[in-house]
mmCIF file of C-alpha atoms in Angstrom:
data_model
loop_
_atom_site.group_PDB
_atom_site.id
_atom_site.type_symbol
_atom_site.label_atom_id
_atom_site.label_comp_id
_atom_site.label_asym_id
_atom_site.label_seq_id
_atom_site.Cartn_x
_atom_site.Cartn_y
_atom_site.Cartn_z
ATOM 1 C CA UNK A 1 -99.646 -27.828 64.884
ATOM 2 C CA UNK A 2 -97.238 -26.454 62.308
ATOM 3 C CA UNK A 3 -93.772 -27.853 62.098
ATOM 4 C CA UNK A 4 -91.105 -25.517 61.843
ATOM 5 C CA UNK A 5 -88.556 -26.094 58.970
ATOM 6 C CA UNK A 6 -84.918 -26.166 59.908
ATOM 7 C CA UNK A 7 -81.912 -26.188 57.688
ATOM 8 C CA UNK A 8 -79.946 -29.204 57.720
ATOM 9 C CA UNK A 9 -76.732 -29.130 60.070
ATOM 10 C CA UNK A 10 -73.737 -29.236 57.945
ATOM 11 C CA UNK A 11 -72.065 -32.769 57.894
ATOM 12 C CA UNK A 12 -69.176 -32.904 60.211
ATOM 13 C CA UNK A 13 -67.483 -35.359 57.470
ATOM 14 C CA UNK A 14 -67.136 -32.443 54.975
ATOM 15 C CA UNK A 15 -64.337 -30.607 56.979
ATOM 16 C CA UNK A 16 -62.296 -33.930 57.478
ATOM 17 C CA UNK A 17 -62.541 -34.348 53.869
ATOM 18 C CA UNK A 18 -61.504 -30.786 53.010
ATOM 19 C CA UNK A 19 -58.581 -31.035 55.338
ATOM 20 C CA UNK A 20 -57.305 -34.311 53.720
ATOM 21 C CA UNK A 21 -57.759 -32.796 50.131
ATOM 22 C CA UNK A 22 -56.029 -29.520 51.392
ATOM 23 C CA UNK A 23 -52.979 -31.619 52.627
ATOM 24 C CA UNK A 24 -52.817 -33.351 49.327
ATOM 25 C CA UNK A 25 -53.183 -30.246 47.039
ATOM 26 C CA UNK A 26 -50.831 -28.413 49.277
ATOM 27 C CA UNK A 27 -48.009 -31.026 49.257
ATOM 28 C CA UNK A 28 -48.463 -31.485 45.791
ATOM 29 C CA UNK A 29 -48.282 -27.384 44.939
ATOM 30 C CA UNK A 30 -45.155 -27.264 47.464
ATOM 31 C CA UNK A 31 -43.331 -30.076 45.399
ATOM 32 C CA UNK A 32 -44.043 -28.112 42.234
ATOM 33 C CA UNK A 33 -43.400 -24.552 43.935
ATOM 34 C CA UNK A 34 -39.894 -26.083 45.613
ATOM 35 C CA UNK A 35 -38.660 -26.793 42.094
ATOM 36 C CA UNK A 36 -38.817 -30.490 42.795
ATOM 37 C CA UNK A 37 -40.189 -31.292 39.140
ATOM 38 C CA UNK A 38 -37.879 -29.065 37.210
ATOM 39 C CA UNK A 39 -38.744 -25.731 38.403
ATOM 40 C CA UNK A 40 -36.444 -23.384 40.115
ATOM 41 C CA UNK A 41 -35.066 -24.218 43.369
ATOM 42 C CA UNK A 42 -36.361 -21.787 46.163
ATOM 43 C CA UNK A 43 -32.625 -20.871 46.915
ATOM 44 C CA UNK A 44 -32.239 -19.886 43.250
ATOM 45 C CA UNK A 45 -35.786 -18.039 43.104
ATOM 46 C CA UNK A 46 -36.641 -14.496 43.483
ATOM 47 C CA UNK A 47 -33.135 -13.243 43.178
ATOM 48 C CA UNK A 48 -31.250 -15.639 45.272
ATOM 49 C CA UNK A 49 -32.763 -13.809 48.475
ATOM 50 C CA UNK A 50 -33.457 -17.022 50.002
ATOM 51 C CA UNK A 51 -30.292 -18.729 49.667
ATOM 52 C CA UNK A 52 -28.078 -19.824 52.557
ATOM 53 C CA UNK A 53 -25.697 -16.717 52.030
ATOM 54 C CA UNK A 54 -28.083 -14.121 51.220
ATOM 55 C CA UNK A 55 -28.416 -12.670 54.756
ATOM 56 C CA UNK A 56 -26.265 -13.247 57.894
ATOM 57 C CA UNK A 57 -29.350 -15.077 59.580
ATOM 58 C CA UNK A 58 -29.974 -17.305 56.655
ATOM 59 C CA UNK A 59 -29.840 -21.000 57.690
ATOM 60 C CA UNK A 60 -27.347 -23.168 56.097
ATOM 61 C CA UNK A 61 -28.910 -25.566 53.136
ATOM 62 C CA UNK A 62 -29.227 -28.840 55.104
ATOM 63 C CA UNK A 63 -31.481 -27.162 57.833
ATOM 64 C CA UNK A 64 -34.155 -27.402 55.235
ATOM 65 C CA UNK A 65 -34.215 -31.129 55.377
ATOM 66 C CA UNK A 66 -36.623 -30.222 58.653
ATOM 67 C CA UNK A 67 -39.316 -29.991 55.692
ATOM 68 C CA UNK A 68 -39.146 -33.617 55.024
ATOM 69 C CA UNK A 69 -40.233 -34.421 58.542
ATOM 70 C CA UNK A 70 -43.028 -31.568 58.501
ATOM 71 C CA UNK A 71 -44.573 -32.754 55.403
ATOM 72 C CA UNK A 72 -44.390 -36.364 56.375
ATOM 73 C CA UNK A 73 -46.212 -35.282 59.533
ATOM 74 C CA UNK A 74 -48.672 -33.063 57.816
ATOM 75 C CA UNK A 75 -49.490 -36.289 55.614
ATOM 76 C CA UNK A 76 -49.676 -38.541 58.546
ATOM 77 C CA UNK A 77 -51.902 -35.991 60.497
ATOM 78 C CA UNK A 78 -54.138 -35.579 57.252
ATOM 79 C CA UNK A 79 -54.573 -39.324 57.025
ATOM 80 C CA UNK A 80 -55.199 -39.815 60.912
ATOM 81 C CA UNK A 81 -57.778 -37.123 61.186
ATOM 82 C CA UNK A 82 -59.848 -39.512 58.867
ATOM 83 C CA UNK A 83 -60.137 -42.058 61.626
ATOM 84 C CA UNK A 84 -63.321 -42.344 63.619
ATOM 85 C CA UNK A 85 -61.703 -41.284 66.972
ATOM 86 C CA UNK A 86 -60.123 -38.130 65.397
ATOM 87 C CA UNK A 87 -63.057 -37.409 63.060
ATOM 88 C CA UNK A 88 -65.361 -36.976 65.846
ATOM 89 C CA UNK A 89 -63.119 -35.186 68.359
ATOM 90 C CA UNK A 90 -64.254 -31.678 69.478
ATOM 91 C CA UNK A 91 -60.446 -30.686 70.089
ATOM 92 C CA UNK A 92 -59.709 -31.787 66.434
ATOM 93 C CA UNK A 93 -62.944 -29.850 65.264
ATOM 94 C CA UNK A 94 -61.510 -26.666 66.647
ATOM 95 C CA UNK A 95 -57.893 -27.576 65.199
ATOM 96 C CA UNK A 96 -58.652 -28.929 61.852
ATOM 97 C CA UNK A 97 -59.725 -25.719 59.914
ATOM 98 C CA UNK A 98 -56.376 -23.977 61.082
ATOM 99 C CA UNK A 99 -54.215 -27.078 59.982
ATOM 100 C CA UNK A 100 -55.799 -27.063 56.400
ATOM 101 C CA UNK A 101 -54.964 -23.062 56.286
ATOM 102 C CA UNK A 102 -51.101 -23.471 57.437
ATOM 103 C CA UNK A 103 -50.995 -26.265 54.850
ATOM 104 C CA UNK A 104 -52.419 -24.127 52.072
ATOM 105 C CA UNK A 105 -50.399 -20.885 53.254
ATOM 106 C CA UNK A 106 -47.182 -22.815 52.747
ATOM 107 C CA UNK A 107 -47.818 -23.659 49.399
ATOM 108 C CA UNK A 108 -48.815 -20.003 48.728
ATOM 109 C CA UNK A 109 -45.360 -19.061 50.224
ATOM 110 C CA UNK A 110 -43.484 -21.230 47.845
ATOM 111 C CA UNK A 111 -45.528 -19.942 44.865
ATOM 112 C CA UNK A 112 -44.926 -16.095 45.953
ATOM 113 C CA UNK A 113 -41.133 -17.056 45.687
ATOM 114 C CA UNK A 114 -41.426 -18.831 42.573
ATOM 115 C CA UNK A 115 -43.162 -15.589 40.956
ATOM 116 C CA UNK A 116 -40.247 -13.664 42.281
ATOM 117 C CA UNK A 117 -42.284 -11.503 44.800
ATOM 118 C CA UNK A 118 -39.936 -11.065 47.944
ATOM 119 C CA UNK A 119 -42.604 -8.866 49.814
ATOM 120 C CA UNK A 120 -45.248 -11.057 49.049
ATOM 121 C CA UNK A 121 -43.532 -13.824 50.655
ATOM 122 C CA UNK A 122 -43.236 -12.082 53.870
ATOM 123 C CA UNK A 123 -46.806 -11.155 54.074
ATOM 124 C CA UNK A 124 -47.777 -14.882 53.357
ATOM 125 C CA UNK A 125 -45.018 -15.916 56.032
ATOM 126 C CA UNK A 126 -46.452 -13.778 58.679
ATOM 127 C CA UNK A 127 -49.920 -14.970 57.936
ATOM 128 C CA UNK A 128 -48.779 -18.662 58.340
ATOM 129 C CA UNK A 129 -47.002 -17.644 61.476
ATOM 130 C CA UNK A 130 -50.536 -16.373 62.894
ATOM 131 C CA UNK A 131 -52.264 -19.446 61.979
ATOM 132 C CA UNK A 132 -49.842 -21.812 63.625
ATOM 133 C CA UNK A 133 -49.782 -19.538 66.639
ATOM 134 C CA UNK A 134 -53.344 -19.946 66.909
ATOM 135 C CA UNK A 135 -53.203 -23.547 66.377
ATOM 136 C CA UNK A 136 -50.535 -23.896 69.034
ATOM 137 C CA UNK A 137 -52.886 -22.013 71.384
ATOM 138 C CA UNK A 138 -55.928 -24.358 70.526
ATOM 139 C CA UNK A 139 -53.670 -27.487 71.170
ATOM 140 C CA UNK A 140 -52.575 -26.131 74.495
ATOM 141 C CA UNK A 141 -55.972 -25.309 75.605
ATOM 142 C CA UNK A 142 -56.827 -29.001 75.971
ATOM 143 C CA UNK A 143 -54.584 -32.344 76.404
ATOM 144 C CA UNK A 144 -54.518 -34.809 73.670
ATOM 145 C CA UNK A 145 -56.476 -37.521 73.805
ATOM 146 C CA UNK A 146 -54.019 -40.159 72.715
ATOM 147 C CA UNK A 147 -50.522 -40.759 72.170
ATOM 148 C CA UNK A 148 -51.196 -40.587 68.228
ATOM 149 C CA UNK A 149 -52.757 -37.190 68.693
ATOM 150 C CA UNK A 150 -49.970 -36.089 70.654
ATOM 151 C CA UNK A 151 -47.542 -36.795 68.041
ATOM 152 C CA UNK A 152 -49.496 -36.465 64.589
ATOM 153 C CA UNK A 153 -51.460 -33.255 65.760
ATOM 154 C CA UNK A 154 -49.261 -31.339 68.461
ATOM 155 C CA UNK A 155 -45.949 -32.881 67.559
ATOM 156 C CA UNK A 156 -46.317 -32.243 63.841
ATOM 157 C CA UNK A 157 -47.745 -28.665 64.175
ATOM 158 C CA UNK A 158 -45.374 -27.635 67.167
ATOM 159 C CA UNK A 159 -42.102 -28.698 64.822
ATOM 160 C CA UNK A 160 -43.895 -26.718 62.164
ATOM 161 C CA UNK A 161 -44.395 -23.602 64.325
ATOM 162 C CA UNK A 162 -40.732 -23.647 65.816
ATOM 163 C CA UNK A 163 -39.455 -23.784 62.184
ATOM 164 C CA UNK A 164 -41.653 -20.912 60.686
ATOM 165 C CA UNK A 165 -40.575 -18.827 63.703
ATOM 166 C CA UNK A 166 -37.066 -18.905 62.474
ATOM 167 C CA UNK A 167 -38.068 -18.784 58.772
ATOM 168 C CA UNK A 168 -39.910 -15.629 59.895
ATOM 169 C CA UNK A 169 -36.575 -14.039 60.755
ATOM 170 C CA UNK A 170 -34.709 -15.367 57.998
ATOM 171 C CA UNK A 171 -37.768 -14.146 55.283
ATOM 172 C CA UNK A 172 -37.575 -10.585 57.210
ATOM 173 C CA UNK A 173 -33.767 -10.335 56.710
ATOM 174 C CA UNK A 174 -34.470 -11.296 53.027
ATOM 175 C CA UNK A 175 -36.809 -8.334 52.376
ATOM 176 C CA UNK A 176 -34.726 -5.942 54.133
ATOM 177 C CA UNK A 177 -31.895 -7.158 51.576
ATOM 178 C CA UNK A 178 -34.199 -7.121 48.610
ATOM 179 C CA UNK A 179 -35.300 -3.260 49.685
ATOM 180 C CA UNK A 180 -31.505 -2.425 49.811
ATOM 181 C CA UNK A 181 -31.625 -1.784 53.574
ATOM 182 C CA UNK A 182 -28.038 -2.032 54.643
ATOM 183 C CA UNK A 183 -27.176 -2.925 58.425
ATOM 184 C CA UNK A 184 -24.226 -3.743 60.263
ATOM 185 C CA UNK A 185 -23.971 -7.562 59.798
ATOM 186 C CA UNK A 186 -22.850 -8.694 63.278
ATOM 187 C CA UNK A 187 -24.684 -6.213 65.500
ATOM 188 C CA UNK A 188 -28.103 -6.527 63.550
ATOM 189 C CA UNK A 189 -27.775 -10.324 63.329
ATOM 190 C CA UNK A 190 -26.917 -10.507 67.438
ATOM 191 C CA UNK A 191 -30.314 -8.599 67.726
ATOM 192 C CA UNK A 192 -32.404 -10.543 65.189
ATOM 193 C CA UNK A 193 -30.989 -14.044 66.909
ATOM 194 C CA UNK A 194 -31.666 -12.469 70.537
ATOM 195 C CA UNK A 195 -35.397 -12.115 69.283
ATOM 196 C CA UNK A 196 -35.500 -15.685 68.088
ATOM 197 C CA UNK A 197 -33.850 -16.966 71.239
ATOM 198 C CA UNK A 198 -36.446 -15.184 73.248
ATOM 199 C CA UNK A 199 -39.264 -16.626 71.113
ATOM 200 C CA UNK A 200 -37.686 -20.151 71.680
ATOM 201 C CA UNK A 201 -37.713 -19.398 75.463
ATOM 202 C CA UNK A 202 -41.401 -18.463 75.188
ATOM 203 C CA UNK A 203 -42.202 -21.805 73.570
ATOM 204 C CA UNK A 204 -39.934 -23.529 75.965
ATOM 205 C CA UNK A 205 -41.878 -22.540 78.633
ATOM 206 C CA UNK A 206 -44.932 -24.298 77.378
ATOM 207 C CA UNK A 207 -43.414 -27.558 78.007
ATOM 208 C CA UNK A 208 -43.614 -28.753 74.303
ATOM 209 C CA UNK A 209 -40.500 -30.158 72.927
ATOM 210 C CA UNK A 210 -41.428 -30.231 69.097
ATOM 211 C CA UNK A 211 -41.453 -26.347 68.754
ATOM 212 C CA UNK A 212 -38.298 -26.061 70.960
ATOM 213 C CA UNK A 213 -36.085 -28.379 68.680
ATOM 214 C CA UNK A 214 -37.090 -26.815 65.512
ATOM 215 C CA UNK A 215 -36.037 -23.313 66.990
ATOM 216 C CA UNK A 216 -32.944 -25.035 68.146
ATOM 217 C CA UNK A 217 -32.385 -26.700 64.991
ATOM 218 C CA UNK A 218 -32.743 -23.539 62.748
ATOM 219 C CA UNK A 219 -30.371 -21.446 65.040
ATOM 220 C CA UNK A 220 -27.871 -23.975 64.914
ATOM 221 C CA UNK A 221 -27.746 -24.239 61.183
ATOM 222 C CA UNK A 222 -27.470 -20.525 61.033
ATOM 223 C CA UNK A 223 -24.444 -20.846 63.168
ATOM 224 C CA UNK A 224 -22.873 -23.579 60.755
ATOM 225 C CA UNK A 225 -23.512 -21.503 57.767
ATOM 226 C CA UNK A 226 -21.787 -18.576 59.484
ATOM 227 C CA UNK A 227 -19.009 -20.569 60.595
ATOM 228 C CA UNK A 228 -17.883 -21.419 57.038
ATOM 229 C CA UNK A 229 -18.811 -21.024 53.564
ATOM 230 C CA UNK A 230 -18.671 -17.764 51.593
ATOM 231 C CA UNK A 231 -20.325 -15.774 54.305
ATOM 232 C CA UNK A 232 -18.213 -16.099 57.430
ATOM 233 C CA UNK A 233 -19.279 -14.116 60.455
ATOM 234 C CA UNK A 234 -17.622 -15.536 63.421
ATOM 235 C CA UNK A 235 -19.751 -13.227 65.931
ATOM 236 C CA UNK A 236 -23.038 -14.413 64.541
ATOM 237 C CA UNK A 237 -21.775 -18.030 64.526
ATOM 238 C CA UNK A 238 -21.260 -17.920 68.258
ATOM 239 C CA UNK A 239 -24.368 -16.168 69.157
ATOM 240 C CA UNK A 240 -26.571 -18.473 66.988
ATOM 241 C CA UNK A 241 -25.069 -21.546 68.431
ATOM 242 C CA UNK A 242 -25.273 -20.087 72.039
ATOM 243 C CA UNK A 243 -28.980 -18.937 71.363
ATOM 244 C CA UNK A 244 -29.373 -22.910 70.153
ATOM 245 C CA UNK A 245 -27.851 -24.067 73.188
ATOM 246 C CA UNK A 246 -29.873 -21.764 75.394
ATOM 247 C CA UNK A 247 -33.201 -22.606 73.657
ATOM 248 C CA UNK A 248 -32.507 -26.351 74.390
ATOM 249 C CA UNK A 249 -31.610 -26.213 78.158
ATOM 250 C CA UNK A 250 -34.618 -24.025 78.684
ATOM 251 C CA UNK A 251 -36.673 -26.765 77.087
ATOM 252 C CA UNK A 252 -34.910 -29.068 79.210
ATOM 253 C CA UNK A 253 -35.596 -27.081 82.431
ATOM 254 C CA UNK A 254 -39.204 -26.667 81.675
ATOM 255 C CA UNK A 255 -39.679 -30.314 81.209
ATOM 256 C CA UNK A 256 -38.077 -31.527 84.232
ATOM 257 C CA UNK A 257 -40.059 -28.807 86.211
ATOM 258 C CA UNK A 258 -42.963 -30.203 84.756
ATOM 259 C CA UNK A 259 -42.493 -33.717 85.754
ATOM 260 C CA UNK A 260 -41.618 -32.318 89.370
ATOM 261 C CA UNK A 261 -45.070 -30.707 89.203
ATOM 262 C CA UNK A 262 -47.014 -33.955 88.063
ATOM 263 C CA UNK A 263 -45.242 -35.945 90.704
ATOM 264 C CA UNK A 264 -46.271 -33.348 93.332
#
């Protein structure tokens, strides 16, 4: 009887190693691209269109400290997913490629800015947002198997998604400023912030705290930036602060409803 030859199945270890390698490469490229080793800081690159005073919806400089938490989470995730439990997890097999893509796209965004291409930065940012939305949908489809997975996978990428939602708003405003589009500062900022708040409310409805906290963090620092400094817009400051409070309140309400539902 003839024996049918079959091609060997691809190793399940390969995607795990590639994800870890993507994390290391992305973090190294991000460090160089952010100006950490003597290059131009993001706020000063690309004509200064990404500084905290470039547009009415640009967050204050301290807001970007959230990247330290996100990067630490990405590195911890890269190490954790090497462990046997995560390595053989069907849930992580679905999440892993999108996680790696998000890391590399972040590095690509920084390099687009360093190369001075404001429009290209928005294209990369939108691709990153799409990847993180897909990752978030996958994480919602199945509950995490452990607390470690909930924190390192869902928590990290939820925080990442929430911040990128705010960053996409700021990035779009930077492109409009670069293109010379002039809009009334306070009314246009109010519309943009309302959209950001609606995104935050949608995330809050999914009962995940990490993206909600990141959106509220970004909105709060837009409020701080417009309340003082060289681009003072009192109306925008109040709108941004109100949006941050509404998003946090929605997250709290959704969380309390979830607890009541679990007890029923």
